[in-house]
Each structure stands twice: as C-alpha cells, then as structure tokens.
Amino acid sequence: GYMPETIPAGAAHANFLPPPNTGLGFIDALTDADILANADPTDADGDGISGRANYVTAPWYFNPQPYHIMVNGKYIGRFGRKGAAVDLTNQTVNAYNQDMGITSEFAMQEPYINGVLSPYGDAAPDPEVASSELLNVVFYLRTLKAPVQRNKTDQDVINGKQIFLSTGCGKCHTESFTTGDCDIAALANKTIYPYSDFLLHDMGPGLDDGYTEGNALTSEWKTPPLWGLGLSKNSQGGSYFLLHDGRAHSIEEAITMHGGEATAVISTYNALSADAKAKLLKFLESL
C-alpha cells in the first residue's frame, strides 16, 4: 500500500551488474595481512601494476575480527565493485538500503538522491526489514559454495593456465589464498582459488565511468574474482555480460577492454598466437 521511491530526472547514476554471490564467505574470512601482501601502491617493483587497498570508514555495527587491521581509523573494503564494504553484513545492509531502498535497524535513513531526501523517499514505517531477516541473508551468503573448476586435467586447460600466468594476468588475478580462523568451521583455514587480489587497480579511461566509492578513483576497480566465470552465462540468458556494467559480451572482449595498469599485459596477450589465445580462454572457461 506504499508508493515506492522515485528517481528524479537528472539524478547521477552508474550502471552495474549484480555481483556473483558464490564463495563470499571465504572472501569474508581472508585476513587483511594476506590481502595487503599483494599490494604495491607505489609500483615498487616497476611492473606497471600498483594494486592498493580501499580503506573505508566502517559502519557502527561492524564487528572487527582479529584478522582486520585498522589504519587511521579505517578498514580494508573487500566487497562491492570498488571494495567499499568491509564485510558481508556491511555489503548486505548497503544492498538493502542503496539498491532497493529498504531500511533496517543498521541503516534507518532512506537513501538520498543527489544529496536530497524528500520527496524521493517512501512513507513506509522504518525499519522496513527486521534485523533477524537481514542477518539470516548474511548467513546464507556466507555459506554459499565457491565455484569448482572443471576439466582441470584437460591438457589445453593446463597449458592455458600457464599462458594465463606467463602473460601477467595472475599479477592481479591472484590464484589462491588461505582463509584465517572463522566462526564457521567450513570456512576456516581453507585454501581457495578466487583468482583475485581484492585490490584496486586503475583500469584506464575506457573503464572510467565517473563513479567512486570510499577513496577509490573513478578509473579504479577492485579485481573481480574469476571463479565461476565460465558458468556466468548460465545465469545471464546464455550469453556473457562481463566487466562491472556488462559491456563485454565475451571473455576475450573483457580482456581487451582492460587498460591502465593492464596495458602491458594486454599487449602481451594480443601478441599471442591464435592457438595460445584459445588455450588461455579454455582455461578461463573452466573456472
């Protein structure tokens, strides 16, 4: 019986695909130290790649664990396209509030649009979702299984992985991590293969859509995990819609649209033989 929020003409906006929701509990259980081990904000090794953490102000309800490291009052964000959410509770609260306009005890304020609340909010009593329901969603997200690689023994897939690494793709798409201690035993001290470093990288003007979160530049994006990549079209109508806004309609398109820090790596990829490219793509499709 309540009218929904309305978005006024001219409101600032950016296009985003819904993020994959599998394996998030493992990402939540990574230690900040392990994420920072791959950071190189000043490009000290001179390889042109300078991943950095997005330090964000944690919400009042954030419960830091021993593996979280506070720096100048802020914590590493690890969820969202630019890493603006410090944990899955933060990400879920934001999704309810910012994506759907649903308030909770964790975020009682209706979303602002262009800095203005009224008359764009709704008249429904707040909070609009119970804390117990929201936390049940968080638990559900934490316990969704991580994608499992397929065809691992196929020789083309094996060779494709080596090509993936030799071209430099693995400098950002880090193959594996081991989770830390966790209150859910199934997530604790497990080796995972997300193919992401969970850091921000400048992807150049081609992927700069003017949107930012935390201290991320508009051209910076958190490295998306590649696990489940080959399965993604199964939930996208049989076609690929890749990168943050779905503009790439094949894995190869997504690769070649990389810019900025990835420029040298993409040049190496472009110089590969057709056979080598096919094997690399076959490896990516197996993830």
mmCIF file of N, CA and C in Angstrom, residues 43-102:
data_model
loop_
_atom_site.group_PDB
_atom_site.id
_atom_site.type_symbol
_atom_site.label_atom_id
_atom_site.label_comp_id
_atom_site.label_asym_id
_atom_site.label_seq_id
_atom_site.Cartn_x
_atom_site.Cartn_y
_atom_site.Cartn_z
ATOM 1 N N ASP A 43 54.064 0.976 -6.977
ATOM 2 C CA ASP A 43 54.707 0.197 -8.033
ATOM 3 C C ASP A 43 56.203 0.053 -7.780
ATOM 4 N N ALA A 44 56.529 -0.389 -6.578
ATOM 5 C CA ALA A 44 57.929 -0.525 -6.175
ATOM 6 C C ALA A 44 58.693 -1.507 -7.050
ATOM 7 N N ASP A 45 58.003 -2.515 -7.605
ATOM 8 C CA ASP A 45 58.712 -3.487 -8.426
ATOM 9 C C ASP A 45 58.782 -3.074 -9.897
ATOM 10 N N GLY A 46 58.183 -1.930 -10.240
ATOM 11 C CA GLY A 46 58.317 -1.378 -11.580
ATOM 12 C C GLY A 46 57.642 -2.152 -12.691
ATOM 13 N N ASP A 47 56.638 -2.963 -12.352
ATOM 14 C CA ASP A 47 55.975 -3.746 -13.399
ATOM 15 C C ASP A 47 54.741 -3.048 -13.963
ATOM 16 N N GLY A 48 54.495 -1.801 -13.520
ATOM 17 C CA GLY A 48 53.359 -1.043 -14.032
ATOM 18 C C GLY A 48 52.050 -1.327 -13.335
ATOM 19 N N ILE A 49 52.058 -2.255 -12.383
ATOM 20 C CA ILE A 49 50.838 -2.637 -11.670
ATOM 21 C C ILE A 49 50.973 -2.227 -10.214
ATOM 22 N N SER A 50 50.005 -1.465 -9.727
ATOM 23 C CA SER A 50 50.132 -0.877 -8.391
ATOM 24 C C SER A 50 48.842 -1.046 -7.594
ATOM 25 N N GLY A 51 48.484 -2.264 -7.331
ATOM 26 C CA GLY A 51 47.261 -2.520 -6.578
ATOM 27 C C GLY A 51 47.316 -1.927 -5.179
ATOM 28 N N ARG A 52 46.193 -1.406 -4.732
ATOM 29 C CA ARG A 52 46.121 -0.837 -3.381
ATOM 30 C C ARG A 52 44.770 -1.150 -2.753
ATOM 31 N N ALA A 53 44.765 -1.170 -1.438
ATOM 32 C CA ALA A 53 43.533 -1.436 -0.705
ATOM 33 C C ALA A 53 42.678 -0.180 -0.666
ATOM 34 N N ASN A 54 41.364 -0.384 -0.644
ATOM 35 C CA ASN A 54 40.427 0.722 -0.465
ATOM 36 C C ASN A 54 40.084 0.789 1.015
ATOM 37 N N TYR A 55 40.683 1.740 1.719
ATOM 38 C CA TYR A 55 40.393 1.902 3.141
ATOM 39 C C TYR A 55 39.127 2.735 3.303
ATOM 40 N N VAL A 56 38.163 2.186 4.012
ATOM 41 C CA VAL A 56 36.865 2.847 4.159
ATOM 42 C C VAL A 56 36.506 2.955 5.640
ATOM 43 N N THR A 57 35.645 3.904 5.940
ATOM 44 C CA THR A 57 35.134 4.055 7.301
ATOM 45 C C THR A 57 34.087 2.975 7.559
ATOM 46 N N ALA A 58 34.337 2.142 8.546
ATOM 47 C CA ALA A 58 33.410 1.041 8.833
ATOM 48 C C ALA A 58 32.142 1.574 9.480
ATOM 49 N N PRO A 59 31.000 0.938 9.214
ATOM 50 C CA PRO A 59 29.751 1.367 9.854
ATOM 51 C C PRO A 59 29.762 1.026 11.340
ATOM 52 N N TRP A 60 28.861 1.634 12.077
ATOM 53 C CA TRP A 60 28.840 1.480 13.537
ATOM 54 C C TRP A 60 28.637 0.047 13.970
ATOM 55 N N TYR A 61 27.985 -0.769 13.148
ATOM 56 C CA TYR A 61 27.669 -2.142 13.541
ATOM 57 C C TYR A 61 28.775 -3.127 13.160
ATOM 58 N N PHE A 62 29.841 -2.659 12.535
ATOM 59 C CA PHE A 62 30.935 -3.558 12.138
ATOM 60 C C PHE A 62 31.625 -4.119 13.370
ATOM 61 N N ASN A 63 31.813 -5.437 13.381
ATOM 62 C CA ASN A 63 32.455 -6.125 14.497
ATOM 63 C C ASN A 63 33.811 -6.642 14.027
ATOM 64 N N PRO A 64 34.870 -5.856 14.202
ATOM 65 C CA PRO A 64 36.181 -6.272 13.681
ATOM 66 C C PRO A 64 36.666 -7.558 14.317
ATOM 67 N N GLN A 65 37.258 -8.401 13.478
ATOM 68 C CA GLN A 65 37.838 -9.655 13.926
ATOM 69 C C GLN A 65 39.349 -9.479 14.097
ATOM 70 N N PRO A 66 40.020 -10.430 14.748
ATOM 71 C CA PRO A 66 41.465 -10.291 14.948
ATOM 72 C C PRO A 66 42.253 -10.118 13.654
ATOM 73 N N TYR A 67 41.690 -10.602 12.527
ATOM 74 C CA TYR A 67 42.422 -10.501 11.263
ATOM 75 C C TYR A 67 42.170 -9.191 10.513
ATOM 76 N N HIS A 68 41.331 -8.300 11.073
ATOM 77 C CA HIS A 68 41.135 -6.987 10.474
ATOM 78 C C HIS A 68 42.181 -6.017 11.022
ATOM 79 N N ILE A 69 42.757 -5.215 10.139
ATOM 80 C CA ILE A 69 43.787 -4.251 10.523
ATOM 81 C C ILE A 69 43.249 -2.842 10.320
ATOM 82 N N MET A 70 43.162 -2.070 11.394
ATOM 83 C CA MET A 70 42.691 -0.689 11.289
ATOM 84 C C MET A 70 43.863 0.230 10.968
ATOM 85 N N VAL A 71 43.675 1.104 9.994
ATOM 86 C CA VAL A 71 44.692 2.095 9.615
ATOM 87 C C VAL A 71 44.032 3.468 9.604
ATOM 88 N N ASN A 72 44.487 4.336 10.472
ATOM 89 C CA ASN A 72 43.931 5.691 10.571
ATOM 90 C C ASN A 72 42.411 5.663 10.732
ATOM 91 N N GLY A 73 41.951 4.709 11.539
ATOM 92 C CA GLY A 73 40.525 4.622 11.827
ATOM 93 C C GLY A 73 39.697 3.961 10.746
ATOM 94 N N LYS A 74 40.334 3.437 9.703
ATOM 95 C CA LYS A 74 39.603 2.819 8.600
ATOM 96 C C LYS A 74 40.029 1.366 8.402
ATOM 97 N N TYR A 75 39.202 0.632 7.659
ATOM 98 C CA TYR A 75 39.457 -0.773 7.398
ATOM 99 C C TYR A 75 39.422 -1.049 5.895
ATOM 100 N N ILE A 76 40.023 -2.164 5.502
ATOM 101 C CA ILE A 76 40.050 -2.549 4.095
ATOM 102 C C ILE A 76 38.657 -2.993 3.659
ATOM 103 N N GLY A 77 38.157 -2.399 2.586
ATOM 104 C CA GLY A 77 36.921 -2.856 1.980
ATOM 105 C C GLY A 77 37.217 -3.998 1.016
ATOM 106 N N ARG A 78 36.372 -5.012 1.056
ATOM 107 C CA ARG A 78 36.641 -6.182 0.202
ATOM 108 C C ARG A 78 35.439 -6.629 -0.615
ATOM 109 N N PHE A 79 34.281 -5.958 -0.434
ATOM 110 C CA PHE A 79 33.088 -6.308 -1.211
ATOM 111 C C PHE A 79 32.605 -5.082 -1.985
ATOM 112 N N GLY A 80 31.911 -5.354 -3.080
ATOM 113 C CA GLY A 80 31.477 -4.291 -3.963
ATOM 114 C C GLY A 80 32.457 -4.111 -5.105
ATOM 115 N N ARG A 81 32.018 -3.460 -6.169
ATOM 116 C CA ARG A 81 32.849 -3.308 -7.369
ATOM 117 C C ARG A 81 34.123 -2.524 -7.108
ATOM 118 N N LYS A 82 34.086 -1.657 -6.094
ATOM 119 C CA LYS A 82 35.274 -0.891 -5.745
ATOM 120 C C LYS A 82 35.752 -1.176 -4.323
ATOM 121 N N GLY A 83 35.226 -2.229 -3.718
ATOM 122 C CA GLY A 83 35.674 -2.608 -2.384
ATOM 123 C C GLY A 83 35.255 -1.614 -1.323
ATOM 124 N N ALA A 84 33.992 -1.191 -1.327
ATOM 125 C CA ALA A 84 33.537 -0.180 -0.373
ATOM 126 C C ALA A 84 32.941 -0.767 0.893
ATOM 127 N N ALA A 85 32.712 -2.084 0.938
ATOM 128 C CA ALA A 85 32.095 -2.717 2.107
ATOM 129 C C ALA A 85 33.124 -3.586 2.825
ATOM 130 N N VAL A 86 33.203 -3.424 4.157
ATOM 131 C CA VAL A 86 34.256 -4.101 4.918
ATOM 132 C C VAL A 86 33.950 -5.569 5.189
ATOM 133 N N ASP A 87 32.667 -5.926 5.235
ATOM 134 C CA ASP A 87 32.311 -7.331 5.427
ATOM 135 C C ASP A 87 30.944 -7.581 4.799
ATOM 136 N N LEU A 88 30.473 -8.817 4.890
ATOM 137 C CA LEU A 88 29.222 -9.166 4.221
ATOM 138 C C LEU A 88 28.007 -8.514 4.869
ATOM 139 N N THR A 89 28.063 -8.247 6.166
ATOM 140 C CA THR A 89 26.954 -7.531 6.786
ATOM 141 C C THR A 89 26.860 -6.126 6.203
ATOM 142 N N ASN A 90 27.980 -5.447 6.105
ATOM 143 C CA ASN A 90 28.036 -4.119 5.507
ATOM 144 C C ASN A 90 27.520 -4.146 4.068
ATOM 145 N N GLN A 91 27.956 -5.134 3.298
ATOM 146 C CA GLN A 91 27.525 -5.253 1.903
ATOM 147 C C GLN A 91 26.016 -5.499 1.807
ATOM 148 N N THR A 92 25.491 -6.341 2.691
ATOM 149 C CA THR A 92 24.064 -6.683 2.650
ATOM 150 C C THR A 92 23.200 -5.515 3.089
ATOM 151 N N VAL A 93 23.614 -4.822 4.144
ATOM 152 C CA VAL A 93 22.888 -3.629 4.579
ATOM 153 C C VAL A 93 22.839 -2.600 3.450
ATOM 154 N N ASN A 94 23.985 -2.393 2.783
ATOM 155 C CA ASN A 94 24.033 -1.433 1.683
ATOM 156 C C ASN A 94 23.148 -1.867 0.520
ATOM 157 N N ALA A 95 23.124 -3.164 0.249
ATOM 158 C CA ALA A 95 22.300 -3.660 -0.860
ATOM 159 C C ALA A 95 20.818 -3.423 -0.575
ATOM 160 N N TYR A 96 20.395 -3.721 0.641
ATOM 161 C CA TYR A 96 19.002 -3.445 1.003
ATOM 162 C C TYR A 96 18.698 -1.950 0.872
ATOM 163 N N ASN A 97 19.590 -1.133 1.439
ATOM 164 C CA ASN A 97 19.303 0.292 1.546
ATOM 165 C C ASN A 97 19.537 1.042 0.235
ATOM 166 N N GLN A 98 20.705 0.858 -0.371
ATOM 167 C CA GLN A 98 21.061 1.657 -1.539
ATOM 168 C C GLN A 98 20.503 1.083 -2.840
ATOM 169 N N ASP A 99 20.425 -0.249 -2.947
ATOM 170 C CA ASP A 99 19.936 -0.850 -4.190
ATOM 171 C C ASP A 99 18.410 -0.963 -4.221
ATOM 172 N N MET A 100 17.811 -1.217 -3.045
ATOM 173 C CA MET A 100 16.363 -1.466 -3.009
ATOM 174 C C MET A 100 15.578 -0.448 -2.216
ATOM 175 N N GLY A 101 16.279 0.468 -1.528
ATOM 176 C CA GLY A 101 15.565 1.476 -0.752
ATOM 177 C C GLY A 101 14.874 0.929 0.473
ATOM 178 N N ILE A 102 15.398 -0.178 1.028
ATOM 179 C CA ILE A 102 14.778 -0.823 2.191
ATOM 180 C C ILE A 102 15.612 -0.512 3.430
#
